[in-house]
Coordinates of N, CA and C in Angstrom, one line a residue:
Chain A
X218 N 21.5 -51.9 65.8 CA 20.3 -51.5 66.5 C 19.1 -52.4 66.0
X219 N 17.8 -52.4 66.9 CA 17.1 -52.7 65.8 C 16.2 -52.6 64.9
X220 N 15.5 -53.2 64.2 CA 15.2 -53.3 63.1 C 13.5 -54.4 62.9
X221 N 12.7 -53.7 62.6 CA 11.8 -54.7 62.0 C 10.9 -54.5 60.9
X222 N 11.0 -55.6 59.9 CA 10.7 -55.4 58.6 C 9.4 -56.0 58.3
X223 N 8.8 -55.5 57.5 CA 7.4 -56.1 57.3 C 7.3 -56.0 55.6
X224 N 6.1 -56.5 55.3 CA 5.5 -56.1 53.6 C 4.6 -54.9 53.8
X225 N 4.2 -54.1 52.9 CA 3.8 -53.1 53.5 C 1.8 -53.6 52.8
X226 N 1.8 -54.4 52.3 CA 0.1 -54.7 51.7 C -0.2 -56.3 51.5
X227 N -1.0 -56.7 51.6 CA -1.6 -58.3 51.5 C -3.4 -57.7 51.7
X228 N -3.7 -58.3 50.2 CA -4.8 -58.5 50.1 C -5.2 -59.8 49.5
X229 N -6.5 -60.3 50.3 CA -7.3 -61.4 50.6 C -8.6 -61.4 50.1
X230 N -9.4 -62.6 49.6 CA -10.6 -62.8 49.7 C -11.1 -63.1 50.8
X231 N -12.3 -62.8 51.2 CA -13.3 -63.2 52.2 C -13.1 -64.3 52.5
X232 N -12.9 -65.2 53.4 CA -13.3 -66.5 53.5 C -11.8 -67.3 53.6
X233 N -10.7 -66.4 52.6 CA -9.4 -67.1 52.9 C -8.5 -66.8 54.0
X234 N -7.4 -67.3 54.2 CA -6.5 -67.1 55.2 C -5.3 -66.3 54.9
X235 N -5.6 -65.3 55.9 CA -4.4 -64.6 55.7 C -2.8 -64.8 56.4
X236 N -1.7 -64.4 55.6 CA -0.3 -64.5 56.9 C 0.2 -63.3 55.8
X237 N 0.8 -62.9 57.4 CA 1.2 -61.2 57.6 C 2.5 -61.7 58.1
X238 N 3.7 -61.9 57.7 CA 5.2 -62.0 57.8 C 6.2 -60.7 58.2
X239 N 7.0 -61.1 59.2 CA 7.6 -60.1 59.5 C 9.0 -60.5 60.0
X240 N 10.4 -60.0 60.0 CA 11.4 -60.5 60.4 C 12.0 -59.3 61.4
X241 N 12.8 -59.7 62.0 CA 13.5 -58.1 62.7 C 14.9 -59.0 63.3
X242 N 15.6 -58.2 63.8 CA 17.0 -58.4 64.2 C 17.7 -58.3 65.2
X243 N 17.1 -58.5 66.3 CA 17.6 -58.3 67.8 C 17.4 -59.7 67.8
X244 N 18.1 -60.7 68.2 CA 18.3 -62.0 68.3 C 18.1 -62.0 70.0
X245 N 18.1 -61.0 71.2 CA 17.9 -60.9 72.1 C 16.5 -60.5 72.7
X246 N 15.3 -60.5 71.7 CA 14.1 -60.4 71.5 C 13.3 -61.3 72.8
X247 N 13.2 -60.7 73.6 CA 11.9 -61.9 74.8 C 10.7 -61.9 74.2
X248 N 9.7 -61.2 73.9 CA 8.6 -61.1 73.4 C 8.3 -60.6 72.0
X249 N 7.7 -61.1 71.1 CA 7.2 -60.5 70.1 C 5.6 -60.2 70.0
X250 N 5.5 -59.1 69.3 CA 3.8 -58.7 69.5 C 3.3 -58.4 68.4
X251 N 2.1 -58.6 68.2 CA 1.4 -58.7 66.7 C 0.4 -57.3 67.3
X252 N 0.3 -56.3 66.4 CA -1.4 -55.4 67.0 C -1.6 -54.8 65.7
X253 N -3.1 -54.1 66.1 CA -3.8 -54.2 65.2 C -4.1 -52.5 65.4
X254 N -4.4 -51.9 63.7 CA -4.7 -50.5 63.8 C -6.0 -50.3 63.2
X255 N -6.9 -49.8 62.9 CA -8.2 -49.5 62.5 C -7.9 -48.2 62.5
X256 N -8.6 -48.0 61.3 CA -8.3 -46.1 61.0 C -9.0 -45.1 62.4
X257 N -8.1 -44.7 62.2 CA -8.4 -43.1 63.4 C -8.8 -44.1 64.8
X258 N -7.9 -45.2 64.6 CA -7.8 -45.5 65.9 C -6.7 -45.7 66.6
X259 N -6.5 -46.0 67.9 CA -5.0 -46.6 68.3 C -4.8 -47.9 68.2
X260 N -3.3 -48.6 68.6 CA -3.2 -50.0 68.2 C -3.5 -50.6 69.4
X261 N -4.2 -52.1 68.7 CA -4.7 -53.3 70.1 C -4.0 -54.1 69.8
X262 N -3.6 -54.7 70.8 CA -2.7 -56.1 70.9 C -4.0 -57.2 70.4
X263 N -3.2 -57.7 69.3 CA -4.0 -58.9 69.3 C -3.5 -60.0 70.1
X264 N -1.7 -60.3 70.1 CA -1.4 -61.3 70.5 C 0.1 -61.2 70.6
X265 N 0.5 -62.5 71.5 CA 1.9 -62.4 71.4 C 2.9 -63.5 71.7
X266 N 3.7 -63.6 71.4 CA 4.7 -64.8 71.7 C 5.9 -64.7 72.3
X267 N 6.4 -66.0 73.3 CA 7.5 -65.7 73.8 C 8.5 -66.0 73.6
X268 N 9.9 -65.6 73.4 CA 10.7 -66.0 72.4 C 11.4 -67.3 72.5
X269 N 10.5 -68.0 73.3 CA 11.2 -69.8 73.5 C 10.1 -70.5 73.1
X270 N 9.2 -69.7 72.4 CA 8.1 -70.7 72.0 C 8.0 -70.7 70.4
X271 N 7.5 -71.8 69.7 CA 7.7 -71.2 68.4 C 6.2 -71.9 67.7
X272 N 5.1 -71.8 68.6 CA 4.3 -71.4 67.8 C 3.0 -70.9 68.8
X273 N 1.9 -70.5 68.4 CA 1.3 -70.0 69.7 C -0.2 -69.8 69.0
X274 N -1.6 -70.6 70.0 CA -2.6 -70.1 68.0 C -3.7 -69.9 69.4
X275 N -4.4 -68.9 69.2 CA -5.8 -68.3 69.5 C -6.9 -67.7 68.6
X276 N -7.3 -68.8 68.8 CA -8.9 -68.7 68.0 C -8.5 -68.6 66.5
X277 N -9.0 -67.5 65.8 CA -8.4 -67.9 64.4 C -6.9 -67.2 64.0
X278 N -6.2 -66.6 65.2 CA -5.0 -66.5 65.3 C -3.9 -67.6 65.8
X279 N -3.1 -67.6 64.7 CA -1.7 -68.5 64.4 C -0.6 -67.9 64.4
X280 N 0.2 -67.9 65.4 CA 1.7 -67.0 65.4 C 2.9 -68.1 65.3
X281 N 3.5 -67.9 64.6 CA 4.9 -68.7 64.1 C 6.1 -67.9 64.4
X282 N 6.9 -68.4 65.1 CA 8.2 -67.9 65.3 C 9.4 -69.1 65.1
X283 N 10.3 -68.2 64.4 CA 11.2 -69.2 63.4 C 12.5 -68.0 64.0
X284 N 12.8 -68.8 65.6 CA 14.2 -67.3 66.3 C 15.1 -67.4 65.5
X285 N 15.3 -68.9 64.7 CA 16.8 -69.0 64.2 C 16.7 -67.7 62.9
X286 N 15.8 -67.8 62.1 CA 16.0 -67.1 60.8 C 15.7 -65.8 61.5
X287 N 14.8 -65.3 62.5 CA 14.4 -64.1 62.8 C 13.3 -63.7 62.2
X288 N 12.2 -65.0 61.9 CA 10.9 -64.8 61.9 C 9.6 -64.9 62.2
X289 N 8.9 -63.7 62.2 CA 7.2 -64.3 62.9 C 6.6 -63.8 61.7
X290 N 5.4 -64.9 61.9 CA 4.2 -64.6 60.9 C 2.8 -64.4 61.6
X291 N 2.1 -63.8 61.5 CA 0.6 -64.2 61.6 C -0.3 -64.6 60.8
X292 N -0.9 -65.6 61.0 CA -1.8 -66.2 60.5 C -3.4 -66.3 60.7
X293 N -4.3 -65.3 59.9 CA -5.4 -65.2 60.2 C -6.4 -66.6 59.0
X294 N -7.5 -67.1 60.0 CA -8.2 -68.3 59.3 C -9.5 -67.2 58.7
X295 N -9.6 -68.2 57.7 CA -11.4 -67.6 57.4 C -11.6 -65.9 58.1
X296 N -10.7 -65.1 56.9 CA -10.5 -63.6 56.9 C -11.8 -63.0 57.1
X297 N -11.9 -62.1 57.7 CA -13.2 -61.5 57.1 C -13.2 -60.0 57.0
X298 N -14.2 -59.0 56.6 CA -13.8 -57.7 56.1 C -13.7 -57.0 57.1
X299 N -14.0 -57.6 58.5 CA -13.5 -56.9 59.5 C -12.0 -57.1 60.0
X300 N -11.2 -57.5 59.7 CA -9.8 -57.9 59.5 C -9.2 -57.2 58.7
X301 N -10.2 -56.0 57.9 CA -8.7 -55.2 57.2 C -8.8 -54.2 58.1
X302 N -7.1 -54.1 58.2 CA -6.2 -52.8 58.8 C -5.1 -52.8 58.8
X303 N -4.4 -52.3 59.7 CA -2.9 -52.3 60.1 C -2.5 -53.3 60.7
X304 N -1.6 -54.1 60.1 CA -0.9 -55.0 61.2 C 0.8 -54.8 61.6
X305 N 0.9 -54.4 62.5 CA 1.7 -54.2 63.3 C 2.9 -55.5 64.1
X306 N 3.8 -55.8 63.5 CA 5.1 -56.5 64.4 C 5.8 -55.9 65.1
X307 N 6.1 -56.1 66.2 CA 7.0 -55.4 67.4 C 8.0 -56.1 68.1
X308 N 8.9 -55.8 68.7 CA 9.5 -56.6 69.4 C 10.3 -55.9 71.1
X309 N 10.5 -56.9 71.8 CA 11.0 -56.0 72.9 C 11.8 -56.9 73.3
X310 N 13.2 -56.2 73.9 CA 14.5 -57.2 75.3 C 14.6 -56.2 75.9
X311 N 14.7 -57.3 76.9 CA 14.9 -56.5 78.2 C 14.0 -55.2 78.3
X312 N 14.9 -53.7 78.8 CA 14.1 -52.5 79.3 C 13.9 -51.7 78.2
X313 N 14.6 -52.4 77.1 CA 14.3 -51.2 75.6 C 13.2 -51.2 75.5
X314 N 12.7 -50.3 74.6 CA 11.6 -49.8 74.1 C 11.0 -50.6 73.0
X315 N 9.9 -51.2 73.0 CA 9.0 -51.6 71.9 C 9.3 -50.7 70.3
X316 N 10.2 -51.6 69.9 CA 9.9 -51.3 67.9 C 9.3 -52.0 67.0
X317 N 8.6 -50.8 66.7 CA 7.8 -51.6 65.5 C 8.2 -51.5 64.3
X318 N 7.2 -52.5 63.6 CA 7.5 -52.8 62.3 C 6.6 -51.2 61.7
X319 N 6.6 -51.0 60.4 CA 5.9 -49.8 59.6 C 4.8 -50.7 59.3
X320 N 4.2 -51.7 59.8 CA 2.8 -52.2 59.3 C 2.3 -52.9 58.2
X321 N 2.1 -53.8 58.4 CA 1.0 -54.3 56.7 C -0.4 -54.2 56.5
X322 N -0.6 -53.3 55.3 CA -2.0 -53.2 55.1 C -2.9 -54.3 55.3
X323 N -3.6 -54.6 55.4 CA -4.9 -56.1 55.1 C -5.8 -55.9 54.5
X324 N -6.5 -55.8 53.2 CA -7.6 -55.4 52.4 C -8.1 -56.9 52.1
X325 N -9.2 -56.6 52.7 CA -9.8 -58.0 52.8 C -11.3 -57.2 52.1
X326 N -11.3 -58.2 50.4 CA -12.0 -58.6 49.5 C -13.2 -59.1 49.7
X327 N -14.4 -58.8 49.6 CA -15.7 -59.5 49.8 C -16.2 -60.4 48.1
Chain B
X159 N -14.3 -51.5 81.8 CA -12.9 -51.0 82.3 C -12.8 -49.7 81.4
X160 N -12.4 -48.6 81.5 CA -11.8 -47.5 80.6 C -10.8 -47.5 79.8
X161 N -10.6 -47.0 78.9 CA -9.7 -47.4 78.1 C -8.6 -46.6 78.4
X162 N -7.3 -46.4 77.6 CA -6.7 -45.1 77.4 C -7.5 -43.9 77.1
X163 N -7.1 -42.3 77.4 CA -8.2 -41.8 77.1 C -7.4 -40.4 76.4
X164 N -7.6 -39.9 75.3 CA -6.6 -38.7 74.6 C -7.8 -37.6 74.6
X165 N -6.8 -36.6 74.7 CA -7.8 -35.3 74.0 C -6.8 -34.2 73.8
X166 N -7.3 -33.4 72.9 CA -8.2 -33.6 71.9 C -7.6 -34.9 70.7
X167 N -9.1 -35.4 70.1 CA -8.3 -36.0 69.5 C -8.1 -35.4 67.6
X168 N -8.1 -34.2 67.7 CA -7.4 -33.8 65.9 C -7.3 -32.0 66.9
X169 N -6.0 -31.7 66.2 CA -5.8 -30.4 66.7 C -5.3 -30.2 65.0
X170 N -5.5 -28.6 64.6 CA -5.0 -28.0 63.7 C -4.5 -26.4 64.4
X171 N -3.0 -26.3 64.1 CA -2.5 -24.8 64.4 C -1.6 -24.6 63.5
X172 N -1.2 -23.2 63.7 CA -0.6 -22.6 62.8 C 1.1 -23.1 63.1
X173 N 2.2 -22.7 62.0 CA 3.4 -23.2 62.9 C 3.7 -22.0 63.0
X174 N 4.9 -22.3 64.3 CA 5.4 -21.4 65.5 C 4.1 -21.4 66.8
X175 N 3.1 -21.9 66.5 CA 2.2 -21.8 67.4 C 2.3 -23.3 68.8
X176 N 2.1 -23.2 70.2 CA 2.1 -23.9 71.2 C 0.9 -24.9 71.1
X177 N 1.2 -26.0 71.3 CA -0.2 -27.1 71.6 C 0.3 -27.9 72.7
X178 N -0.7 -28.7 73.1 CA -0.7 -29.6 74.2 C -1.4 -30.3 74.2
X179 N -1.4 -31.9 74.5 CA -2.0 -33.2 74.3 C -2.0 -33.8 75.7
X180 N -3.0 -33.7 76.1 CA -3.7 -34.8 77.1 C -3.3 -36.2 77.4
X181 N -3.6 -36.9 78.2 CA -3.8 -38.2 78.4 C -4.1 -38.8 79.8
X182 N -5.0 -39.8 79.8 CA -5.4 -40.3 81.3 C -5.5 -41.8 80.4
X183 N -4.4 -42.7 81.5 CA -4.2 -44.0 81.1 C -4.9 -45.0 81.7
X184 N -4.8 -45.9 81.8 CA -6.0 -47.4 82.2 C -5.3 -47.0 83.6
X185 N -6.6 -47.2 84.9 CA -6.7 -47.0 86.2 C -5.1 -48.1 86.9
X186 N -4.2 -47.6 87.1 CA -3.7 -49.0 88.3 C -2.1 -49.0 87.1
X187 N -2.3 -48.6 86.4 CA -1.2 -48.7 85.2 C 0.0 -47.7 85.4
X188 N 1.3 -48.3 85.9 CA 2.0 -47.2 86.4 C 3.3 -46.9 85.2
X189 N 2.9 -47.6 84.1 CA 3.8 -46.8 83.1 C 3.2 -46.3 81.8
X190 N 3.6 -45.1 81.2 CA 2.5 -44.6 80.5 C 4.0 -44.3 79.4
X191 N 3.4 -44.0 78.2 CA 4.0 -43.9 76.9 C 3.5 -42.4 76.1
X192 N 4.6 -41.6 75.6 CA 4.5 -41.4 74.4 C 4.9 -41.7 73.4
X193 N 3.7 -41.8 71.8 CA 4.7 -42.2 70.4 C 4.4 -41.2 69.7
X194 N 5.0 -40.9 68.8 CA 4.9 -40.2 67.5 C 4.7 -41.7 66.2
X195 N 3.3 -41.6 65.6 CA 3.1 -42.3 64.2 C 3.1 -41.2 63.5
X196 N 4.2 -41.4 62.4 CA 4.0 -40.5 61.6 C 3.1 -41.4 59.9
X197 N 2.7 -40.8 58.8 CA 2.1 -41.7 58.2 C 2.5 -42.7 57.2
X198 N 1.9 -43.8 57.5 CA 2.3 -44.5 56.5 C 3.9 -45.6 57.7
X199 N 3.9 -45.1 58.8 CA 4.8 -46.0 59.8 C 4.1 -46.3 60.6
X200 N 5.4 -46.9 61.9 CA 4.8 -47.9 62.9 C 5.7 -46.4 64.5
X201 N 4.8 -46.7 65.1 CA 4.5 -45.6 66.0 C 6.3 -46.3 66.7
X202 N 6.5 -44.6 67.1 CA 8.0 -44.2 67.6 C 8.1 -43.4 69.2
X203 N 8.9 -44.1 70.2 CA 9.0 -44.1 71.4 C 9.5 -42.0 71.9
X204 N 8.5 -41.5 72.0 CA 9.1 -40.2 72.5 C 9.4 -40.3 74.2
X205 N 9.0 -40.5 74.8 CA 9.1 -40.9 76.0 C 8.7 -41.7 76.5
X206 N 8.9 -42.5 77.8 CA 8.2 -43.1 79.0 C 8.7 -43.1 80.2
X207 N 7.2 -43.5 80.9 CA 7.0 -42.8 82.2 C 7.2 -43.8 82.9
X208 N 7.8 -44.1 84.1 CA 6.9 -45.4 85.5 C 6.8 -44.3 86.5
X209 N 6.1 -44.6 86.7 CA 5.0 -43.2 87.5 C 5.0 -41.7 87.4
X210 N 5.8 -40.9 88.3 CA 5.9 -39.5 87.2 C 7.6 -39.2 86.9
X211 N 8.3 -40.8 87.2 CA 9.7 -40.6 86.4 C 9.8 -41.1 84.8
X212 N 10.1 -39.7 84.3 CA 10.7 -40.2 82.7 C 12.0 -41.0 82.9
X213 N 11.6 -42.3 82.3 CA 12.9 -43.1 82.5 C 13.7 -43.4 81.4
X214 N 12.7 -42.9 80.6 CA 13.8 -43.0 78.7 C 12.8 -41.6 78.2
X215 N 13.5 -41.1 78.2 CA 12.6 -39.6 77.1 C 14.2 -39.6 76.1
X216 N 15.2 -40.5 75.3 CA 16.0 -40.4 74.6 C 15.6 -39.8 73.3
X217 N 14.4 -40.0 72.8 CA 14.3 -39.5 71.4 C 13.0 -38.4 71.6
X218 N 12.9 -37.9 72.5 CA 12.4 -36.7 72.7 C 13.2 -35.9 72.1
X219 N 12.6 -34.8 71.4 CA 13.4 -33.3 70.9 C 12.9 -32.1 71.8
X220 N 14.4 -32.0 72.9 CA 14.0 -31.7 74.2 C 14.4 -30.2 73.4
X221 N 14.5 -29.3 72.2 CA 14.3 -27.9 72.4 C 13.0 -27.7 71.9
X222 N 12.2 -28.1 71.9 CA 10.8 -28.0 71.3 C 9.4 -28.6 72.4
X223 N 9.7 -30.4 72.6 CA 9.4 -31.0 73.4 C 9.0 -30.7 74.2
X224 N 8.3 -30.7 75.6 CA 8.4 -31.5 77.2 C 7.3 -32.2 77.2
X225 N 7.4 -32.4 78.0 CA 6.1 -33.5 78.9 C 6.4 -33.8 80.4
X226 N 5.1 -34.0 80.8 CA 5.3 -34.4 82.7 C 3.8 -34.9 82.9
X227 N 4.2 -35.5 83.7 CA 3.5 -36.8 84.6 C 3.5 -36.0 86.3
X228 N 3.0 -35.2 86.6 CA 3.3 -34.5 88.2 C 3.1 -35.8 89.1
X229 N 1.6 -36.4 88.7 CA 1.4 -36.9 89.9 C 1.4 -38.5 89.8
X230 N 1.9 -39.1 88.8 CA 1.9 -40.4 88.5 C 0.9 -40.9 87.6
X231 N -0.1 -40.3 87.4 CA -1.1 -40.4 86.5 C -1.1 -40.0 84.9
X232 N -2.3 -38.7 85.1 CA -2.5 -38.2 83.6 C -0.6 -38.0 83.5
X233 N -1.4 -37.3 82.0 CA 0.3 -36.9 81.5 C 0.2 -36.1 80.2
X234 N 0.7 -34.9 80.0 CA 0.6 -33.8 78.9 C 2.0 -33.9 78.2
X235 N 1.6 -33.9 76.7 CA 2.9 -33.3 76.3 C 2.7 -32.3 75.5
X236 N 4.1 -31.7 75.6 CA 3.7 -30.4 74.9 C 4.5 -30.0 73.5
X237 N 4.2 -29.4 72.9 CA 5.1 -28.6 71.5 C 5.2 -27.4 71.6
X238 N 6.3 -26.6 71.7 CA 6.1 -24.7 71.3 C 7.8 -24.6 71.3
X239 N 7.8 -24.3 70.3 CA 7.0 -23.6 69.0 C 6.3 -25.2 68.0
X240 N 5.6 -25.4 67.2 CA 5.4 -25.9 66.7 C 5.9 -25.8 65.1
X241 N 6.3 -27.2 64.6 CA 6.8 -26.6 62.9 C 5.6 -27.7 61.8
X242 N 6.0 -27.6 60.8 CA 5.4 -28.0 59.6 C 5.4 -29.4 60.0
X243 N 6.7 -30.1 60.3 CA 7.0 -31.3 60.5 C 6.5 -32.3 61.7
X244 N 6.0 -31.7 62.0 CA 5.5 -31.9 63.8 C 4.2 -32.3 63.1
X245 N 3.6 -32.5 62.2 CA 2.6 -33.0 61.7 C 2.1 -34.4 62.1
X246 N 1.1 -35.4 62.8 CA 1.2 -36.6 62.8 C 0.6 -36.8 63.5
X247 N 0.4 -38.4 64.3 CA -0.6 -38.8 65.7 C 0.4 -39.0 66.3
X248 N -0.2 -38.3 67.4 CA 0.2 -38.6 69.2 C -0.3 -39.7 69.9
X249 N 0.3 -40.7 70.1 CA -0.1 -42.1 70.4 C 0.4 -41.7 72.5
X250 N -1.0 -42.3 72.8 CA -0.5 -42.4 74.5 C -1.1 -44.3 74.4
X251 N 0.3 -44.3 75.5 CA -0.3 -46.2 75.9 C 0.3 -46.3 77.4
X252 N -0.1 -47.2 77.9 CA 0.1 -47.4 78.9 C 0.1 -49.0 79.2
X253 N 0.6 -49.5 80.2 CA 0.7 -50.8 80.7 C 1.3 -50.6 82.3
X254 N 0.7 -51.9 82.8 CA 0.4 -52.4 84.0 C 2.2 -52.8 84.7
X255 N 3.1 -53.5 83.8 CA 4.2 -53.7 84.1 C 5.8 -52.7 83.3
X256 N 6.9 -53.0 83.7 CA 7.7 -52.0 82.5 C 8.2 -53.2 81.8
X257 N 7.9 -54.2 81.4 CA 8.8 -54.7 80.3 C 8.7 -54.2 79.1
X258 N 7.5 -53.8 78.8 CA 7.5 -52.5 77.7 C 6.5 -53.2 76.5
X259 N 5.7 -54.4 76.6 CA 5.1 -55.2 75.6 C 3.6 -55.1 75.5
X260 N 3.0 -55.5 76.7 CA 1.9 -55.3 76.5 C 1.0 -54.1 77.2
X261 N 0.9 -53.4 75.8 CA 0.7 -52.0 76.4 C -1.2 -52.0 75.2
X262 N -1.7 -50.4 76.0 CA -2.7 -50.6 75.9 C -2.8 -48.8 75.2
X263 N -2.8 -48.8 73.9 CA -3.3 -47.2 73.0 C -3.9 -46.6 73.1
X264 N -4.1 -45.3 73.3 CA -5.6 -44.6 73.1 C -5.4 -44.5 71.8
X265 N -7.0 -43.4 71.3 CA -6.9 -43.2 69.7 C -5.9 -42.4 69.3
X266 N -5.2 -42.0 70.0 CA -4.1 -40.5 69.1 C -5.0 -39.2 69.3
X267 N -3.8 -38.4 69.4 CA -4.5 -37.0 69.1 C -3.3 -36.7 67.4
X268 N -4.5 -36.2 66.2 CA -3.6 -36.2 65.1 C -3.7 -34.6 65.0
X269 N -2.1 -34.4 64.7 CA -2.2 -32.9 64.5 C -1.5 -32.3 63.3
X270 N -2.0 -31.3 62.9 CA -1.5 -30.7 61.9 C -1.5 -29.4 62.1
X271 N -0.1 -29.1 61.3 CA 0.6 -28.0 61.6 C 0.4 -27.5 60.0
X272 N 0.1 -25.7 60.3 CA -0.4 -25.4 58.6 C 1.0 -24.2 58.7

């Protein structure tokens, strides 16, 4: 079935770059999705990639996909303290259901 | 544009007691979601809807569970009896197509069961 794995915390200074890494295991994967949680909120899509592309970058978002190994990263530039939350990996084929990853914290340091 | 929209959003009841969770999804959006985040995870598919057909409710816990979509739109789900474990946020999302990716959250309704 599947499966997506994340780190569950990454903390950063102000000003540095963050990457939030995640692998999963449906090699039948069309889309992968990065979103974002803010306390006592719901999750927003930040971004996403298609699974024939392998890299994909908006604004200070950088998405890396590596299909052979089964991995995406996100890459945040010049972090800032509004960037800590939940980050969320997902993935979807075909008509299944979106699984996600259990999230990585972001504590971003002033 | 409106967002996803939940209510209530924090419910506390007793267990064995009935609750029910709201939802009114983005205008034009004909498939709507529920998840269960429990804490400290990544939100879990209880059902979905393309319009008022449940076309995967598989990990619904249909002796406790229901939910319905009558008219294509909003959409309630329900709990009764309620237990300890039922604790958590009720994630509603919705999206424009069914490939099932880019979908749009409201805040949760989080509930606790005493």
């Amino acid at each position: 079935g599947e499966d997506v794995e994340q780190s569950l915390f990454l903390s950063v200074r102000e000003g540095d770059s963050s990457v939030i890494n995640c692998t999963y295991t449906d090699s039948s994967s069309t889309y992968l999705y990065w979103y974002k949680q803010e306390p006592g909120a719901g999750l927003q899509l930040l971004t996403y990639i298609f699974s024939n592309m392998d890299m994909k970058q908006d604004q200070r978002l950088t998405v890396l996909l590596n299909k052979k190994d089964k991995h995406l990263s996100l890459r945040i530039a010049d972090t800032q303290t509004g960037d800590s939350a939940i980050y969320f990996c997902a993935e979807v084929s075909g008509n299944t259901p979106l699984v996600f990853g259990k999230g990585t914290r972001l504590s971003v340091i002033a | 544009e409106a967002g996803v929209v939940q209510s209530p959003r924090y419910k506390i009841i007793e267990k064995k007691q009935p609750v029910a969770f709201w939802c009114n999804p983005i205008s034009g959006h004909n498939t709507l979601y529920w998840y269960l985040q429990n804490l400290g995870q990544g939100p879990e598919l209880l059902i979905r809807y393309e319009n008022e057909e449940a076309v995967d409710d598989s990990q619904l816990p249909k002796d406790r569970f229901s939910a319905e979509r009558l008219k294509g739109v909003d959409s309630t789900l329900k709990i009764q009896p309620a237990e300890l474990g039922d604790s958590a946020v009720y994630l509603c999302a919705s999206s424009l197509g069914t490939d099932g990716g880019e979908q749009f959250f409201g805040p949760g309704t989080r509930l606790t069961v005493l």
